[in-house]
């Protein structure tokens, strides 16, 4: 920064030297070449340089203040790293409608915004967040079943997955949501509706809930 700001100084000096050269080498053309005239020029140059130095100083302090201001928002967001991912340690069999799925096994929980006792993520800051829900269910040949899950924000649905009719194979379903949250807003996964026997697979990364702060306001 300083190098750029001061880069014009050598040019001013060169211009000044050229003027002096002209006066010294061509005394007849220049007319007045006495010491007092040169002293006057030097004095004026010194004034000019002092003015410029003052201006550069002012500009430097303004840039520093701008840099500090910019950092206030971005640096704060950097400090608040918020990211989580948790899986089910064990399968949940026949959860009822409204049941909150508690992804108990934490893999990542930077910022500790996810609570693995209640299964609820609480936004630590206003900002834009990304969430993902991945669920699997094992086959159940003996039973017709439907199994829908909602991704919720403060009692309002922001995503869903369904695991219906899997009588022969494992199913694995995914949804994501990009949402703006206010500080203290909550996000969780709950059972939307069910029919027959149903199960959400635990262990081994069958079922995961995760999310992160994209950027704070
Ligand atoms: C977060 O958002 C709410 C609602 O828009 C606002 O009232 C509050 O001041 C914001 N908080 C911060 C820390 O910016």
CSV table of C-alpha atoms and ligand atoms in Angstrom, one decimal:
chain,number,residue,atom,x,y,z
A,1,UNK,CA,0.0,0.0,0.0
A,2,UNK,CA,2.7,2.4,1.0
A,3,UNK,CA,4.8,1.6,-2.1
A,4,UNK,CA,1.8,2.4,-4.3
A,5,UNK,CA,0.9,5.6,-2.5
A,6,UNK,CA,4.4,7.0,-2.5
A,7,UNK,CA,5.2,5.9,-6.1
A,8,UNK,CA,4.6,9.4,-7.5
A,9,UNK,CA,7.2,11.0,-5.2
A,10,UNK,CA,10.3,10.0,-7.4
A,11,UNK,CA,8.5,11.6,-10.4
A,12,UNK,CA,8.0,14.9,-8.6
A,13,UNK,CA,11.6,14.8,-7.6
A,14,UNK,CA,12.7,14.1,-11.2
A,15,UNK,CA,10.6,17.0,-12.5
A,16,UNK,CA,12.1,19.3,-9.9
A,17,UNK,CA,15.6,18.1,-10.9
A,18,UNK,CA,14.8,18.7,-14.6
A,19,UNK,CA,13.7,22.3,-13.8
A,20,UNK,CA,17.0,22.9,-11.9
A,21,UNK,CA,19.0,21.3,-14.7
A,22,UNK,CA,17.4,23.6,-17.2
A,23,UNK,CA,18.2,26.6,-15.0
A,24,UNK,CA,21.8,25.7,-14.4
A,25,UNK,CA,22.6,24.5,-17.9
A,26,UNK,CA,20.9,27.4,-19.6
A,27,UNK,CA,21.5,30.3,-17.4
A,28,UNK,CA,21.0,32.9,-20.3
A,29,UNK,CA,17.6,31.4,-21.2
A,30,UNK,CA,16.5,31.0,-17.6
A,31,UNK,CA,17.4,34.5,-16.7
A,32,UNK,CA,17.4,34.5,-12.9
A,33,UNK,CA,19.8,31.8,-11.5
A,34,UNK,CA,20.8,33.3,-8.2
A,35,UNK,CA,21.0,31.4,-4.9
A,36,UNK,CA,17.9,33.1,-3.4
A,37,UNK,CA,15.8,32.0,-6.4
A,38,UNK,CA,17.0,28.4,-6.0
A,39,UNK,CA,16.3,28.6,-2.2
A,40,UNK,CA,12.9,29.9,-3.0
A,41,UNK,CA,12.3,26.9,-5.3
A,42,UNK,CA,13.6,24.5,-2.7
A,43,UNK,CA,11.4,26.0,-0.1
A,44,UNK,CA,8.3,25.7,-2.3
A,45,UNK,CA,9.2,22.1,-3.1
A,46,UNK,CA,9.6,21.3,0.6
A,47,UNK,CA,6.1,22.8,1.2
A,48,UNK,CA,4.7,20.7,-1.6
A,49,UNK,CA,6.3,17.5,-0.3
A,50,UNK,CA,5.0,18.1,3.2
A,51,UNK,CA,1.5,18.7,1.8
A,52,UNK,CA,1.7,15.5,-0.2
A,53,UNK,CA,3.1,13.5,2.8
A,54,UNK,CA,0.2,14.8,4.9
A,55,UNK,CA,-2.3,13.7,2.2
A,56,UNK,CA,-0.7,10.2,1.9
A,57,UNK,CA,-0.9,9.9,5.7
A,58,UNK,CA,-4.6,10.9,5.7
A,59,UNK,CA,-5.3,8.4,2.9
A,60,UNK,CA,-3.5,5.6,4.7
A,61,UNK,CA,-5.5,6.2,7.9
A,62,UNK,CA,-8.7,6.2,5.8
A,63,UNK,CA,-7.8,2.9,4.1
A,64,UNK,CA,-6.9,1.4,7.5
A,65,UNK,CA,-10.3,2.4,8.9
A,66,UNK,CA,-12.1,1.0,5.9
A,67,UNK,CA,-10.2,-2.3,6.2
A,68,UNK,CA,-11.1,-2.5,9.9
A,69,UNK,CA,-14.7,-1.9,9.1
A,70,UNK,CA,-14.8,-4.6,6.4
A,71,UNK,CA,-13.2,-7.0,8.8
A,72,UNK,CA,-15.8,-6.4,11.4
A,73,UNK,CA,-18.4,-8.3,9.4
A,74,UNK,CA,-16.4,-10.9,7.6
A,75,UNK,CA,-14.0,-11.7,10.5
A,76,UNK,CA,-16.9,-12.2,12.9
A,77,UNK,CA,-18.5,-14.7,10.5
A,78,UNK,CA,-15.2,-16.5,10.2
A,79,UNK,CA,-14.9,-16.8,14.0
A,80,UNK,CA,-18.4,-18.3,14.2
A,81,UNK,CA,-17.8,-21.6,12.4
A,82,UNK,CA,-21.1,-23.5,12.4
A,83,UNK,CA,-21.3,-26.9,10.9
A,84,UNK,CA,-22.7,-30.2,12.1
A,85,UNK,CA,-23.4,-33.8,11.0
A,86,UNK,CA,-24.9,-36.5,13.2
A,87,UNK,CA,-26.1,-40.0,12.5
A,88,UNK,CA,-28.4,-42.5,14.2
A,89,UNK,CA,-26.4,-44.9,16.3
A,90,UNK,CA,-29.3,-47.4,16.3
A,91,UNK,CA,-32.4,-48.0,14.3
A,92,UNK,CA,-35.7,-46.5,15.4
A,93,UNK,CA,-38.7,-48.8,15.0
A,94,UNK,CA,-42.2,-47.6,14.6
A,95,UNK,CA,-41.8,-44.0,15.7
A,96,UNK,CA,-45.2,-42.3,15.9
A,97,UNK,CA,-46.3,-39.2,14.0
A,98,UNK,CA,-44.7,-36.0,15.4
A,99,UNK,CA,-41.8,-38.0,16.9
A,100,UNK,CA,-38.6,-35.9,16.7
A,101,UNK,CA,-35.8,-38.0,15.3
A,102,UNK,CA,-32.7,-37.6,17.5
A,103,UNK,CA,-29.6,-38.1,15.5
A,104,UNK,CA,-27.5,-39.0,18.6
A,105,UNK,CA,-24.1,-39.8,17.2
A,106,UNK,CA,-22.2,-36.6,16.5
A,107,UNK,CA,-19.6,-36.7,13.8
A,108,UNK,CA,-19.1,-32.9,13.5
A,109,UNK,CA,-20.5,-30.1,15.7
A,110,UNK,CA,-18.5,-27.0,15.2
A,111,UNK,CA,-20.1,-24.2,17.2
A,112,UNK,CA,-22.1,-26.7,19.2
A,113,UNK,CA,-25.4,-25.5,17.7
A,114,UNK,CA,-26.8,-29.0,17.3
A,115,UNK,CA,-28.1,-30.7,20.4
A,116,UNK,CA,-27.9,-34.5,20.2
A,117,UNK,CA,-30.1,-35.1,23.2
A,118,UNK,CA,-33.1,-33.4,21.7
A,119,UNK,CA,-32.2,-33.6,18.0
A,120,UNK,CA,-32.6,-29.8,17.5
A,121,UNK,CA,-30.3,-27.3,15.7
A,122,UNK,CA,-30.5,-23.8,17.1
A,123,UNK,CA,-29.3,-21.0,14.9
A,124,UNK,CA,-26.5,-19.1,16.8
A,125,UNK,CA,-26.6,-16.1,14.5
A,126,UNK,CA,-28.8,-14.5,11.8
A,127,UNK,CA,-27.8,-15.9,8.5
A,128,UNK,CA,-28.2,-18.2,5.6
A,129,UNK,CA,-27.9,-21.9,6.3
A,130,UNK,CA,-27.9,-25.2,4.4
A,131,UNK,CA,-29.4,-28.4,5.8
A,132,UNK,CA,-29.4,-31.9,4.6
A,133,UNK,CA,-31.4,-35.0,5.6
A,134,UNK,CA,-30.4,-38.5,4.5
A,135,UNK,CA,-32.5,-41.4,5.7
A,136,UNK,CA,-32.5,-45.1,5.0
A,137,UNK,CA,-35.0,-47.9,5.8
A,138,UNK,CA,-34.4,-51.6,5.7
A,139,UNK,CA,-36.8,-53.8,3.7
A,140,UNK,CA,-39.8,-55.3,5.5
A,141,UNK,CA,-41.4,-58.0,3.4
A,142,UNK,CA,-44.1,-58.8,5.9
A,143,UNK,CA,-45.7,-55.4,6.0
A,144,UNK,CA,-47.2,-52.7,3.7
A,145,UNK,CA,-45.9,-49.4,5.1
A,146,UNK,CA,-45.6,-45.7,4.5
A,147,UNK,CA,-43.1,-43.5,6.3
A,148,UNK,CA,-42.7,-39.8,5.7
A,149,UNK,CA,-40.3,-37.5,7.4
A,150,UNK,CA,-40.4,-33.7,7.5
A,151,UNK,CA,-37.5,-31.3,7.9
A,152,UNK,CA,-38.9,-28.5,10.1
A,153,UNK,CA,-38.1,-24.9,10.9
A,154,UNK,CA,-40.0,-23.6,13.9
A,155,UNK,CA,-43.0,-25.9,13.3
A,156,UNK,CA,-43.0,-25.1,9.5
A,157,UNK,CA,-42.0,-27.7,7.0
A,158,UNK,CA,-39.0,-26.9,4.9
A,159,UNK,CA,-38.4,-30.3,3.3
A,160,UNK,CA,-39.4,-33.9,3.3
A,161,UNK,CA,-38.4,-37.5,2.4
A,162,UNK,CA,-40.5,-40.6,2.1
A,163,UNK,CA,-39.7,-44.3,2.5
A,164,UNK,CA,-42.8,-46.0,1.3
A,165,UNK,CA,-43.5,-49.6,0.2
A,166,UNK,CA,-39.9,-50.9,0.6
A,167,UNK,CA,-40.8,-54.5,1.0
A,168,UNK,CA,-37.8,-55.9,-0.8
A,169,UNK,CA,-34.8,-53.5,-0.7
A,170,UNK,CA,-33.2,-50.9,1.4
A,171,UNK,CA,-34.3,-47.4,0.5
A,172,UNK,CA,-32.2,-44.3,0.9
A,173,UNK,CA,-33.7,-40.8,0.5
A,174,UNK,CA,-32.2,-37.3,0.6
A,175,UNK,CA,-33.5,-33.8,0.8
A,176,UNK,CA,-31.7,-30.5,1.3
A,177,UNK,CA,-32.9,-27.0,2.3
A,178,UNK,CA,-31.3,-23.6,2.0
A,179,UNK,CA,-33.0,-21.2,4.4
A,180,UNK,CA,-32.5,-17.9,6.2
A,181,UNK,CA,-32.6,-18.2,9.9
A,182,UNK,CA,-32.9,-15.7,12.7
A,183,UNK,CA,-30.8,-16.3,15.8
A,184,UNK,CA,-32.6,-18.9,18.0
A,185,UNK,CA,-34.6,-20.3,15.1
A,186,UNK,CA,-34.8,-24.1,15.4
A,187,UNK,CA,-34.4,-26.8,12.8
A,188,UNK,CA,-35.2,-30.5,13.3
A,189,UNK,CA,-36.5,-33.7,11.7
A,190,UNK,CA,-39.8,-35.3,12.7
A,191,UNK,CA,-42.1,-38.1,11.6
A,192,UNK,CA,-44.8,-36.7,9.3
A,193,UNK,CA,-47.0,-39.7,8.9
A,194,UNK,CA,-46.8,-43.5,9.0
A,195,UNK,CA,-48.7,-46.6,8.0
A,196,UNK,CA,-47.8,-50.2,9.0
A,197,UNK,CA,-44.5,-51.3,10.4
A,198,UNK,CA,-41.7,-48.9,9.6
A,199,UNK,CA,-38.1,-48.4,10.6
A,200,UNK,CA,-35.4,-45.8,10.1
A,201,UNK,CA,-32.0,-47.5,9.8
A,202,UNK,CA,-29.3,-46.7,12.4
A,203,UNK,CA,-25.6,-47.1,12.5
A,204,UNK,CA,-23.1,-47.1,9.6
A,205,UNK,CA,-24.2,-43.8,8.1
A,206,UNK,CA,-27.6,-45.1,7.0
A,207,UNK,CA,-29.4,-42.0,8.4
A,208,UNK,CA,-27.8,-38.5,8.8
A,209,UNK,CA,-28.8,-35.0,9.6
A,210,UNK,CA,-26.4,-32.2,8.9
A,211,UNK,CA,-26.1,-28.5,8.2
A,212,UNK,CA,-23.9,-25.4,8.2
A,213,UNK,CA,-23.9,-21.7,8.2
A,214,UNK,CA,-23.2,-20.4,4.6
A,215,UNK,CA,-22.8,-16.8,5.8
A,216,UNK,CA,-23.9,-14.7,8.7
A,217,UNK,CA,-25.9,-11.5,8.0
B,1,LIG,C1,-31.4,-10.7,13.7
B,1,LIG,O1,-32.6,-10.5,13.0
B,1,LIG,C2,-33.7,-9.9,13.7
B,1,LIG,C3,-34.9,-9.9,12.9
B,1,LIG,O2,-34.7,-9.5,11.6
B,1,LIG,C4,-33.3,-8.5,14.2
B,1,LIG,O3,-34.3,-8.0,14.9
B,1,LIG,C5,-32.0,-8.7,15.0
B,1,LIG,O4,-31.5,-7.4,15.3
B,1,LIG,C6,-30.9,-9.4,14.2
B,1,LIG,N1,-29.8,-9.6,15.1
B,1,LIG,C7,-28.5,-9.3,14.8
B,1,LIG,C8,-27.5,-9.6,15.8
B,1,LIG,O5,-28.3,-8.7,13.8
